Amino acid sequence: MKKEKSSLTLLTELRKTLHQYPEVSGKEVDTAQRIVSFLNEYPPDEMITEVGNNGIIAIYNGKKPGKKVLFRCELDALPIEEINTFSYRSVFDGVSHKCGHDGHMAILCGLAVELHHQRPESGTVILLFQPAEEDGSGAKKVFNDPKFGVKPDFAFALHNLPGYPKHQIIIKNGTFTCAVNSMIIQLKGKTAHAGEPEKGINPTLAIAAIITEFNNQIQTDLSKENYCLVTPIYTRIGTKAYGVSAGDGEIHFTVRSNSNLQMRKVERTLENIVNEIANQHQLLPSINWVESFQANENNETVANHIRAAANSNDFDLLEKQFPFTWGEDFGLFTQQFPGAMFGLGSGTDTPALHNPDYDFPDEIITTGVTVFHTISKQILNAH
């Protein structure tokens, strides 16, 4: 009991330090250094830094060959101003840990402590501290980095979930978090005098038609195979020059679907709508997709390891019927390896993710560590 308390204290101190000094996607230099410094106190058999820019891989080898199991967390914070007033609030204006990645890092560091004290009986545990999850670029950068030479047999990740009881484990087979993609549409026409708009090509009516047609594609029922959410994010038409009829414009959307296959269909449909409307209005269209998140499609066998770990530790286990509508780029790993993500309840009264008053509850750190560690023992200590 004493060891558990001292471990939680250690990890809580780390979590609060990480919270106090947050860094946005792609800028996690000091965050990564803090993780490296912590891991050096519980040295892995191998540590690889600057993976996919600022990522870290820590490898703990078992006593004999066996399976390779990867556990992943995220390094980055969000461009959100924190309104909390506690002593460890963010020291940086406009940047804060509002998704709980500080807590996720603390959990993975707690697993490192356990593995340092007692290596697996067989195989290998790979801890991945991944950069740039929030903008959807980090998983791809890590996966494409030659330093990421590991090919795990199983890959696991968790995400804390406000709105669910603390310590509850939330699991689902198939899609756990939706595929999300962001669409930037640019339309080029011809500028004209506002008193002679017929001499130009104004994109306004085309933009209105695109919004209307995109709205017709929305299917909000998550139980349906063709679930699709299309949300307008930003629109610009021309400039604030009242004597000028706009000759160009752009509009941004986020698009969500409940599988990677369905997302590809939706993308093609939306592109066809844009091209057809642009052609009708004699506009030149340009389409770019950014901040893409693959759906987390949980492998049932891998998800069963999570269920078994929750049950063996008497944690409350919730079987979720429908996927979460937010994106998480761990989905790229579940496309490449048998993998699964689960939710860790962070309190029914905890402010929602990405809210300026959110803070990760430290008491669930040991729950995350326990589930991860139990999974590793289930797979690597089996006789």
mmCIF file of C-alpha atoms in Angstrom:
data_model
loop_
_atom_site.group_PDB
_atom_site.id
_atom_site.type_symbol
_atom_site.label_atom_id
_atom_site.label_comp_id
_atom_site.label_asym_id
_atom_site.label_seq_id
_atom_site.Cartn_x
_atom_site.Cartn_y
_atom_site.Cartn_z
ATOM 1 C CA MET A 1 0.000 0.000 0.000
ATOM 2 C CA LYS A 2 2.831 2.357 0.838
ATOM 3 C CA LYS A 3 4.461 1.732 -2.550
ATOM 4 C CA GLU A 4 1.213 2.525 -4.373
ATOM 5 C CA LYS A 5 0.815 5.830 -2.513
ATOM 6 C CA SER A 6 4.385 6.897 -3.202
ATOM 7 C CA SER A 7 3.979 5.883 -6.848
ATOM 8 C CA LEU A 8 0.782 7.917 -7.184
ATOM 9 C CA THR A 9 2.459 10.891 -5.521
ATOM 10 C CA LEU A 10 5.390 10.630 -7.918
ATOM 11 C CA LEU A 11 3.136 10.398 -10.965
ATOM 12 C CA THR A 12 0.865 13.182 -9.742
ATOM 13 C CA GLU A 13 3.850 15.498 -9.367
ATOM 14 C CA LEU A 14 4.937 14.616 -12.899
ATOM 15 C CA ARG A 15 1.417 15.166 -14.243
ATOM 16 C CA LYS A 16 1.118 18.582 -12.631
ATOM 17 C CA THR A 17 4.509 19.650 -13.987
ATOM 18 C CA LEU A 18 3.502 18.546 -17.474
ATOM 19 C CA HIS A 19 0.226 20.432 -17.032
ATOM 20 C CA GLN A 20 2.035 23.582 -15.989
ATOM 21 C CA TYR A 21 4.308 23.616 -19.052
ATOM 22 C CA PRO A 22 2.123 22.547 -22.009
ATOM 23 C CA GLU A 23 3.200 22.611 -25.649
ATOM 24 C CA VAL A 24 1.046 22.430 -28.774
ATOM 25 C CA SER A 25 1.336 19.854 -31.552
ATOM 26 C CA GLY A 26 4.786 19.682 -33.114
ATOM 27 C CA LYS A 27 6.363 21.884 -30.413
ATOM 28 C CA GLU A 28 6.637 19.306 -27.602
ATOM 29 C CA VAL A 29 10.409 19.691 -27.138
ATOM 30 C CA ASP A 30 10.477 20.425 -23.398
ATOM 31 C CA THR A 31 7.623 17.989 -22.733
ATOM 32 C CA ALA A 32 9.635 15.230 -24.408
ATOM 33 C CA GLN A 33 12.705 16.159 -22.381
ATOM 34 C CA ARG A 34 10.728 15.905 -19.151
ATOM 35 C CA ILE A 35 9.568 12.419 -20.152
ATOM 36 C CA VAL A 36 13.122 11.371 -21.033
ATOM 37 C CA SER A 37 14.358 12.653 -17.660
ATOM 38 C CA PHE A 38 11.682 10.646 -15.863
ATOM 39 C CA LEU A 39 12.420 7.480 -17.858
ATOM 40 C CA ASN A 40 16.129 7.811 -17.113
ATOM 41 C CA GLU A 41 15.215 7.196 -13.467
ATOM 42 C CA TYR A 42 13.588 3.897 -14.529
ATOM 43 C CA PRO A 43 15.785 3.067 -17.496
ATOM 44 C CA PRO A 44 14.388 0.946 -20.322
ATOM 45 C CA ASP A 45 16.582 -1.447 -22.276
ATOM 46 C CA GLU A 46 16.440 0.954 -25.202
ATOM 47 C CA MET A 47 15.208 4.508 -25.617
ATOM 48 C CA ILE A 48 14.744 6.187 -28.982
ATOM 49 C CA THR A 49 14.090 9.932 -29.109
ATOM 50 C CA GLU A 50 12.955 12.407 -31.778
ATOM 51 C CA VAL A 51 10.675 9.833 -33.384
ATOM 52 C CA GLY A 52 8.301 11.594 -35.783
ATOM 53 C CA ASN A 53 9.810 14.877 -34.570
ATOM 54 C CA ASN A 54 9.384 14.843 -30.767
ATOM 55 C CA GLY A 55 8.227 11.295 -30.057
ATOM 56 C CA ILE A 56 9.885 8.847 -27.644
ATOM 57 C CA ILE A 57 10.019 5.059 -27.706
ATOM 58 C CA ALA A 58 11.004 3.190 -24.534
ATOM 59 C CA ILE A 59 11.553 -0.553 -24.846
ATOM 60 C CA TYR A 60 11.475 -3.016 -21.927
ATOM 61 C CA ASN A 61 12.591 -6.511 -22.906
ATOM 62 C CA GLY A 62 11.443 -9.720 -21.247
ATOM 63 C CA LYS A 63 13.693 -12.524 -20.088
ATOM 64 C CA LYS A 64 13.082 -14.514 -23.280
ATOM 65 C CA PRO A 65 11.683 -13.857 -26.766
ATOM 66 C CA GLY A 66 7.937 -13.480 -27.251
ATOM 67 C CA LYS A 67 5.197 -11.149 -28.392
ATOM 68 C CA LYS A 68 5.661 -7.403 -28.782
ATOM 69 C CA VAL A 69 3.055 -5.207 -27.116
ATOM 70 C CA LEU A 70 2.831 -1.450 -27.724
ATOM 71 C CA PHE A 71 1.203 1.067 -25.387
ATOM 72 C CA ARG A 72 0.811 4.626 -26.619
ATOM 73 C CA CYS A 73 0.069 8.065 -25.147
ATOM 74 C CA GLU A 74 0.163 11.627 -26.481
ATOM 75 C CA LEU A 75 2.514 14.541 -25.730
ATOM 76 C CA ASP A 76 0.675 17.605 -27.012
ATOM 77 C CA ALA A 77 -1.598 20.214 -25.472
ATOM 78 C CA LEU A 78 -4.213 22.496 -27.061
ATOM 79 C CA PRO A 79 -4.290 26.178 -28.084
ATOM 80 C CA ILE A 80 -6.861 26.956 -25.366
ATOM 81 C CA GLU A 81 -6.571 29.578 -22.616
ATOM 82 C CA GLU A 82 -6.872 27.949 -19.187
ATOM 83 C CA ILE A 83 -9.302 29.548 -16.716
ATOM 84 C CA ASN A 84 -8.381 27.337 -13.727
ATOM 85 C CA THR A 85 -6.591 29.107 -10.883
ATOM 86 C CA PHE A 86 -4.824 26.232 -9.108
ATOM 87 C CA SER A 87 -1.088 26.418 -8.440
ATOM 88 C CA TYR A 88 -0.062 24.289 -11.409
ATOM 89 C CA ARG A 89 -2.155 26.102 -14.027
ATOM 90 C CA SER A 90 -0.505 26.612 -17.421
ATOM 91 C CA VAL A 91 2.222 29.244 -17.392
ATOM 92 C CA PHE A 92 1.721 29.880 -21.115
ATOM 93 C CA ASP A 93 -1.015 32.148 -22.415
ATOM 94 C CA GLY A 94 -3.373 30.423 -24.810
ATOM 95 C CA VAL A 95 -1.932 26.897 -24.334
ATOM 96 C CA SER A 96 -3.127 24.239 -21.890
ATOM 97 C CA HIS A 97 -3.687 20.518 -21.394
ATOM 98 C CA LYS A 98 -7.430 20.359 -22.001
ATOM 99 C CA CYS A 99 -7.605 16.801 -23.339
ATOM 100 C CA GLY A 100 -5.794 15.049 -20.494
ATOM 101 C CA HIS A 101 -2.647 14.138 -22.371
ATOM 102 C CA ASP A 102 -0.706 15.142 -19.254
ATOM 103 C CA GLY A 103 -2.549 12.371 -17.402
ATOM 104 C CA HIS A 104 -2.053 9.895 -20.240
ATOM 105 C CA MET A 105 1.710 10.545 -20.122
ATOM 106 C CA ALA A 106 1.710 10.031 -16.352
ATOM 107 C CA ILE A 107 -0.055 6.683 -16.833
ATOM 108 C CA LEU A 108 2.501 5.472 -19.362
ATOM 109 C CA CYS A 109 5.319 6.637 -17.089
ATOM 110 C CA GLY A 110 3.679 4.652 -14.285
ATOM 111 C CA LEU A 111 3.775 1.588 -16.517
ATOM 112 C CA ALA A 112 7.474 2.286 -17.128
ATOM 113 C CA VAL A 113 8.059 2.235 -13.365
ATOM 114 C CA GLU A 114 6.365 -1.172 -13.065
ATOM 115 C CA LEU A 115 8.304 -2.619 -15.996
ATOM 116 C CA HIS A 116 11.593 -1.294 -14.664
ATOM 117 C CA HIS A 117 11.060 -3.019 -11.333
ATOM 118 C CA GLN A 118 9.948 -6.269 -12.942
ATOM 119 C CA ARG A 119 10.592 -7.049 -16.585
ATOM 120 C CA PRO A 120 8.090 -9.200 -18.503
ATOM 121 C CA GLU A 121 8.683 -12.942 -18.436
ATOM 122 C CA SER A 122 8.856 -12.961 -22.231
ATOM 123 C CA GLY A 123 8.561 -10.674 -25.214
ATOM 124 C CA THR A 124 8.797 -6.903 -25.332
ATOM 125 C CA VAL A 125 6.822 -3.925 -24.096
ATOM 126 C CA ILE A 126 7.085 -0.801 -26.247
ATOM 127 C CA LEU A 127 6.019 2.516 -24.751
ATOM 128 C CA LEU A 128 5.291 5.189 -27.362
ATOM 129 C CA PHE A 129 5.003 8.821 -26.324
ATOM 130 C CA GLN A 130 3.526 10.250 -29.515
ATOM 131 C CA PRO A 131 3.638 13.899 -30.600
ATOM 132 C CA ALA A 132 1.021 15.915 -32.482
ATOM 133 C CA GLU A 133 -2.150 13.916 -31.871
ATOM 134 C CA GLU A 134 -4.398 16.957 -31.757
ATOM 135 C CA ASP A 135 -3.757 18.024 -35.359
ATOM 136 C CA GLY A 136 -3.856 14.460 -36.681
ATOM 137 C CA SER A 137 -0.280 14.467 -37.970
ATOM 138 C CA GLY A 138 1.619 12.701 -35.180
ATOM 139 C CA ALA A 139 0.742 9.045 -35.728
ATOM 140 C CA LYS A 140 1.609 9.321 -39.413
ATOM 141 C CA LYS A 141 4.931 11.061 -38.688
ATOM 142 C CA VAL A 142 5.866 8.365 -36.162
ATOM 143 C CA PHE A 143 4.802 5.494 -38.387
ATOM 144 C CA ASN A 144 6.746 6.872 -41.367
ATOM 145 C CA ASP A 145 9.900 7.549 -39.340
ATOM 146 C CA PRO A 146 12.622 4.911 -39.953
ATOM 147 C CA LYS A 147 13.289 5.068 -36.199
ATOM 148 C CA PHE A 148 9.913 3.431 -35.684
ATOM 149 C CA GLY A 149 11.229 0.013 -36.611
ATOM 150 C CA VAL A 150 9.018 -1.933 -34.229
ATOM 151 C CA LYS A 151 6.174 -4.084 -35.488
ATOM 152 C CA PRO A 152 4.010 -4.857 -32.457
ATOM 153 C CA ASP A 153 1.761 -7.886 -32.292
ATOM 154 C CA PHE A 154 -0.749 -5.803 -30.318
ATOM 155 C CA ALA A 155 -1.239 -2.051 -29.818
ATOM 156 C CA PHE A 156 -3.169 -0.410 -26.974
ATOM 157 C CA ALA A 157 -4.174 3.119 -26.008
ATOM 158 C CA LEU A 158 -6.642 4.784 -23.673
ATOM 159 C CA HIS A 159 -8.416 8.104 -23.418
ATOM 160 C CA ASN A 160 -9.908 9.632 -20.299
ATOM 161 C CA LEU A 161 -13.640 10.315 -20.588
ATOM 162 C CA PRO A 162 -15.434 13.019 -18.607
ATOM 163 C CA GLY A 163 -19.108 12.198 -18.126
ATOM 164 C CA TYR A 164 -18.358 8.614 -17.063
ATOM 165 C CA PRO A 165 -17.756 7.448 -13.460
ATOM 166 C CA LYS A 166 -14.146 7.640 -12.308
ATOM 167 C CA HIS A 167 -12.220 4.384 -12.886
ATOM 168 C CA GLN A 168 -14.862 2.933 -15.221
ATOM 169 C CA ILE A 169 -13.465 1.144 -18.287
ATOM 170 C CA ILE A 170 -15.357 1.791 -21.527
ATOM 171 C CA ILE A 171 -14.867 -0.641 -24.409
ATOM 172 C CA LYS A 172 -16.394 -1.509 -27.763
ATOM 173 C CA ASN A 173 -15.604 -3.881 -30.633
ATOM 174 C CA GLY A 174 -15.248 -2.307 -34.076
ATOM 175 C CA THR A 175 -15.211 1.469 -34.407
ATOM 176 C CA PHE A 176 -14.419 3.119 -31.062
ATOM 177 C CA THR A 177 -13.801 6.676 -32.328
ATOM 178 C CA CYS A 178 -15.013 8.010 -35.658
ATOM 179 C CA ALA A 179 -13.026 8.826 -38.750
ATOM 180 C CA VAL A 180 -12.662 12.593 -39.029
ATOM 181 C CA ASN A 181 -11.405 14.664 -41.936
ATOM 182 C CA SER A 182 -11.355 18.403 -42.534
ATOM 183 C CA MET A 183 -12.148 19.817 -45.962
ATOM 184 C CA ILE A 184 -10.963 23.139 -47.376
ATOM 185 C CA ILE A 185 -12.781 24.258 -50.531
ATOM 186 C CA GLN A 186 -11.451 27.218 -52.496
ATOM 187 C CA LEU A 187 -13.432 28.693 -55.403
ATOM 188 C CA LYS A 188 -11.887 31.050 -57.937
ATOM 189 C CA GLY A 189 -14.117 33.216 -60.105
ATOM 190 C CA LYS A 190 -13.669 36.741 -61.456
ATOM 191 C CA THR A 191 -13.691 40.031 -59.562
ATOM 192 C CA ALA A 192 -15.902 42.832 -60.873
ATOM 193 C CA HIS A 193 -17.309 46.223 -59.880
ATOM 194 C CA ALA A 194 -20.127 45.848 -57.373
ATOM 195 C CA GLY A 195 -22.265 47.974 -59.658
ATOM 196 C CA GLU A 196 -21.596 45.618 -62.565
ATOM 197 C CA PRO A 197 -21.602 42.141 -60.951
ATOM 198 C CA GLU A 198 -22.664 40.540 -64.229
ATOM 199 C CA LYS A 199 -19.164 41.225 -65.584
ATOM 200 C CA GLY A 200 -17.614 38.996 -62.929
ATOM 201 C CA ILE A 201 -18.096 35.529 -61.448
ATOM 202 C CA ASN A 202 -19.077 35.736 -57.790
ATOM 203 C CA PRO A 203 -18.797 32.490 -55.745
ATOM 204 C CA THR A 204 -21.488 33.385 -53.198
ATOM 205 C CA LEU A 205 -24.367 31.422 -54.726
ATOM 206 C CA ALA A 206 -22.099 28.419 -55.273
ATOM 207 C CA ILE A 207 -21.013 28.486 -51.636
ATOM 208 C CA ALA A 208 -24.650 28.650 -50.545
ATOM 209 C CA ALA A 209 -25.465 25.690 -52.810
ATOM 210 C CA ILE A 210 -22.523 23.665 -51.447
ATOM 211 C CA ILE A 211 -23.632 24.294 -47.851
ATOM 212 C CA THR A 212 -27.178 23.230 -48.731
ATOM 213 C CA GLU A 213 -26.102 20.067 -50.560
ATOM 214 C CA PHE A 214 -23.628 19.104 -47.841
ATOM 215 C CA ASN A 215 -26.384 19.530 -45.271
ATOM 216 C CA ASN A 216 -28.460 17.008 -47.228
ATOM 217 C CA GLN A 217 -25.691 14.413 -46.731
ATOM 218 C CA ILE A 218 -25.947 14.525 -42.927
ATOM 219 C CA GLN A 219 -27.136 11.351 -41.200
ATOM 220 C CA THR A 220 -26.962 11.842 -37.432
ATOM 221 C CA ASP A 221 -28.097 8.351 -36.387
ATOM 222 C CA LEU A 222 -24.961 6.527 -35.214
ATOM 223 C CA SER A 223 -26.743 3.201 -35.494
ATOM 224 C CA LYS A 224 -26.944 3.584 -39.281
ATOM 225 C CA GLU A 225 -24.165 2.399 -41.569
ATOM 226 C CA ASN A 226 -24.227 5.719 -43.446
ATOM 227 C CA TYR A 227 -23.685 7.902 -40.345
ATOM 228 C CA CYS A 228 -22.240 11.191 -41.543
ATOM 229 C CA LEU A 229 -21.782 14.533 -39.814
ATOM 230 C CA VAL A 230 -20.739 17.553 -41.915
ATOM 231 C CA THR A 231 -20.071 20.703 -39.896
ATOM 232 C CA PRO A 232 -19.323 24.128 -41.438
ATOM 233 C CA ILE A 233 -16.306 25.673 -39.710
ATOM 234 C CA TYR A 234 -15.283 28.805 -41.600
ATOM 235 C CA THR A 235 -16.362 30.812 -44.642
ATOM 236 C CA ARG A 236 -14.777 33.707 -46.511
ATOM 237 C CA ILE A 237 -16.071 35.493 -49.607
ATOM 238 C CA GLY A 238 -14.044 38.262 -51.282
ATOM 239 C CA THR A 239 -12.789 41.146 -49.161
ATOM 240 C CA LYS A 240 -14.344 44.006 -47.185
ATOM 241 C CA ALA A 241 -14.358 46.317 -50.209
ATOM 242 C CA TYR A 242 -17.932 47.460 -50.778
ATOM 243 C CA GLY A 243 -17.357 48.574 -54.350
ATOM 244 C CA VAL A 244 -16.126 45.118 -55.373
ATOM 245 C CA SER A 245 -18.121 42.009 -56.298
ATOM 246 C CA ALA A 246 -16.185 39.038 -54.864
ATOM 247 C CA GLY A 247 -14.193 36.930 -57.287
ATOM 248 C CA ASP A 248 -13.090 34.213 -54.902
ATOM 249 C CA GLY A 249 -14.109 32.484 -51.708
ATOM 250 C CA GLU A 250 -13.483 29.507 -49.482
ATOM 251 C CA ILE A 251 -15.343 27.344 -47.015
ATOM 252 C CA HIS A 252 -14.108 24.776 -44.475
ATOM 253 C CA PHE A 253 -15.921 21.762 -43.041
ATOM 254 C CA THR A 254 -15.188 18.899 -40.705
ATOM 255 C CA VAL A 255 -16.570 15.544 -41.807
ATOM 256 C CA ARG A 256 -17.188 12.547 -39.535
ATOM 257 C CA SER A 257 -18.101 8.965 -40.314
ATOM 258 C CA ASN A 258 -18.282 5.720 -38.339
ATOM 259 C CA SER A 259 -15.773 3.736 -40.406
ATOM 260 C CA ASN A 260 -12.800 4.357 -42.646
ATOM 261 C CA LEU A 261 -14.567 2.682 -45.564
ATOM 262 C CA GLN A 262 -17.635 4.900 -45.186
ATOM 263 C CA MET A 263 -15.411 7.984 -44.889
ATOM 264 C CA ARG A 264 -13.863 7.261 -48.292
ATOM 265 C CA LYS A 265 -17.378 7.111 -49.798
ATOM 266 C CA VAL A 266 -18.379 10.360 -48.122
ATOM 267 C CA GLU A 267 -15.224 12.118 -49.310
ATOM 268 C CA ARG A 268 -15.898 11.138 -52.936
ATOM 269 C CA THR A 269 -19.540 12.250 -52.684
ATOM 270 C CA LEU A 270 -18.615 15.657 -51.272
ATOM 271 C CA GLU A 271 -15.870 16.202 -53.851
ATOM 272 C CA ASN A 272 -18.317 15.385 -56.643
ATOM 273 C CA ILE A 273 -20.839 17.879 -55.243
ATOM 274 C CA VAL A 274 -18.226 20.641 -55.134
ATOM 275 C CA ASN A 275 -16.982 19.981 -58.657
ATOM 276 C CA GLU A 276 -20.493 19.854 -60.080
ATOM 277 C CA ILE A 277 -21.627 23.093 -58.414
ATOM 278 C CA ALA A 278 -18.385 24.871 -59.332
ATOM 279 C CA ASN A 279 -18.852 23.830 -62.947
ATOM 280 C CA GLN A 280 -22.445 25.099 -62.961
ATOM 281 C CA HIS A 281 -21.244 28.490 -61.702
ATOM 282 C CA GLN A 282 -18.143 28.648 -63.959
ATOM 283 C CA LEU A 283 -15.792 28.572 -60.963
ATOM 284 C CA LEU A 284 -12.413 26.904 -60.617
ATOM 285 C CA PRO A 285 -12.493 24.650 -57.515
ATOM 286 C CA SER A 286 -9.627 23.506 -55.323
ATOM 287 C CA ILE A 287 -10.132 20.874 -52.596
ATOM 288 C CA ASN A 288 -7.713 20.017 -49.810
ATOM 289 C CA TRP A 289 -8.172 17.523 -46.966
ATOM 290 C CA VAL A 290 -6.332 18.305 -43.713
ATOM 291 C CA GLU A 291 -6.142 17.019 -40.116
ATOM 292 C CA SER A 292 -7.259 13.508 -41.053
ATOM 293 C CA PHE A 293 -8.004 10.981 -38.302
ATOM 294 C CA GLN A 294 -8.487 7.313 -39.126
ATOM 295 C CA ALA A 295 -11.290 5.600 -37.228
ATOM 296 C CA ASN A 296 -10.118 3.554 -34.247
ATOM 297 C CA GLU A 297 -11.371 0.145 -35.273
ATOM 298 C CA ASN A 298 -10.919 -2.126 -32.268
ATOM 299 C CA ASN A 299 -9.841 -5.691 -32.946
ATOM 300 C CA GLU A 300 -12.129 -7.958 -30.893
ATOM 301 C CA THR A 301 -9.311 -10.247 -29.682
ATOM 302 C CA VAL A 302 -7.297 -7.235 -28.532
ATOM 303 C CA ALA A 303 -10.355 -5.624 -26.933
ATOM 304 C CA ASN A 304 -10.909 -8.869 -25.003
ATOM 305 C CA HIS A 305 -7.525 -8.370 -23.312
ATOM 306 C CA ILE A 306 -8.846 -5.023 -22.042
ATOM 307 C CA ARG A 307 -12.043 -6.661 -20.803
ATOM 308 C CA ALA A 308 -10.067 -9.373 -19.013
ATOM 309 C CA ALA A 309 -7.775 -6.793 -17.378
ATOM 310 C CA ALA A 310 -10.750 -4.744 -16.165
ATOM 311 C CA ASN A 311 -12.559 -7.813 -14.827
ATOM 312 C CA SER A 312 -9.510 -9.236 -13.039
ATOM 313 C CA ASN A 313 -9.106 -5.938 -11.166
ATOM 314 C CA ASP A 314 -12.850 -5.568 -10.435
ATOM 315 C CA PHE A 315 -13.137 -2.342 -12.416
ATOM 316 C CA ASP A 316 -16.584 -1.395 -13.650
ATOM 317 C CA LEU A 317 -16.767 -2.302 -17.347
ATOM 318 C CA LEU A 318 -19.142 -0.572 -19.771
ATOM 319 C CA GLU A 319 -19.836 -2.012 -23.222
ATOM 320 C CA LYS A 320 -20.492 1.001 -25.447
ATOM 321 C CA GLN A 321 -23.038 0.505 -28.197
ATOM 322 C CA PHE A 322 -22.023 3.290 -30.585
ATOM 323 C CA PRO A 323 -18.675 4.925 -31.351
ATOM 324 C CA PHE A 324 -17.545 8.302 -30.047
ATOM 325 C CA THR A 325 -17.913 11.044 -32.644
ATOM 326 C CA TRP A 326 -14.534 12.669 -31.971
ATOM 327 C CA GLY A 327 -11.357 11.663 -33.773
ATOM 328 C CA GLU A 328 -8.151 10.203 -32.361
ATOM 329 C CA ASP A 329 -5.159 9.437 -34.557
ATOM 330 C CA PHE A 330 -4.358 6.155 -32.806
ATOM 331 C CA GLY A 331 -6.684 4.896 -35.532
ATOM 332 C CA LEU A 332 -3.698 4.750 -37.873
ATOM 333 C CA PHE A 333 -2.085 2.169 -35.584
ATOM 334 C CA THR A 334 -5.265 0.076 -35.423
ATOM 335 C CA GLN A 335 -5.180 0.018 -39.239
ATOM 336 C CA GLN A 336 -1.616 -1.306 -39.251
ATOM 337 C CA PHE A 337 -1.602 -3.649 -36.247
ATOM 338 C CA PRO A 338 -4.184 -5.575 -34.201
ATOM 339 C CA GLY A 339 -5.101 -2.866 -31.713
ATOM 340 C CA ALA A 340 -7.716 -1.367 -29.455
ATOM 341 C CA MET A 341 -8.428 1.843 -27.588
ATOM 342 C CA PHE A 342 -10.526 2.023 -24.436
ATOM 343 C CA GLY A 343 -12.005 4.790 -22.360
ATOM 344 C CA LEU A 344 -11.143 5.529 -18.734
ATOM 345 C CA GLY A 345 -13.912 7.325 -16.861
ATOM 346 C CA SER A 346 -12.680 10.613 -15.415
ATOM 347 C CA GLY A 347 -15.801 11.648 -13.512
ATOM 348 C CA THR A 348 -19.441 12.445 -14.173
ATOM 349 C CA ASP A 349 -18.912 16.018 -12.948
ATOM 350 C CA THR A 350 -15.549 16.614 -14.649
ATOM 351 C CA PRO A 351 -15.664 19.412 -17.258
ATOM 352 C CA ALA A 352 -15.732 18.170 -20.835
ATOM 353 C CA LEU A 353 -12.621 17.655 -22.958
ATOM 354 C CA HIS A 354 -11.340 20.784 -24.728
ATOM 355 C CA ASN A 355 -13.155 23.022 -22.233
ATOM 356 C CA PRO A 356 -11.077 25.817 -20.619
ATOM 357 C CA ASP A 357 -11.861 24.583 -17.082
ATOM 358 C CA TYR A 358 -11.008 20.894 -17.678
ATOM 359 C CA ASP A 359 -8.316 19.201 -15.559
ATOM 360 C CA PHE A 360 -7.276 15.542 -15.490
ATOM 361 C CA PRO A 361 -8.210 13.812 -12.188
ATOM 362 C CA ASP A 362 -5.037 12.360 -10.665
ATOM 363 C CA GLU A 363 -6.827 9.561 -8.793
ATOM 364 C CA ILE A 364 -7.440 7.650 -12.047
ATOM 365 C CA ILE A 365 -3.727 7.495 -12.919
ATOM 366 C CA THR A 366 -3.211 4.237 -11.027
ATOM 367 C CA THR A 367 -6.305 2.745 -12.699
ATOM 368 C CA GLY A 368 -4.784 3.342 -16.109
ATOM 369 C CA VAL A 369 -1.423 1.957 -15.004
ATOM 370 C CA THR A 370 -3.092 -1.139 -13.548
ATOM 371 C CA VAL A 371 -5.068 -1.901 -16.709
ATOM 372 C CA PHE A 372 -2.045 -1.440 -18.984
ATOM 373 C CA HIS A 373 0.221 -3.473 -16.702
ATOM 374 C CA THR A 374 -2.338 -6.271 -16.361
ATOM 375 C CA ILE A 375 -2.685 -6.442 -20.153
ATOM 376 C CA SER A 376 1.081 -6.734 -20.556
ATOM 377 C CA LYS A 377 1.222 -9.558 -18.001
ATOM 378 C CA GLN A 378 -1.713 -11.365 -19.604
ATOM 379 C CA ILE A 379 0.052 -11.452 -22.956
ATOM 380 C CA LEU A 380 3.726 -11.736 -21.985
ATOM 381 C CA ASN A 381 3.610 -13.749 -18.766
ATOM 382 C CA ALA A 382 1.348 -16.490 -20.112
ATOM 383 C CA HIS A 383 2.802 -19.972 -19.957
#
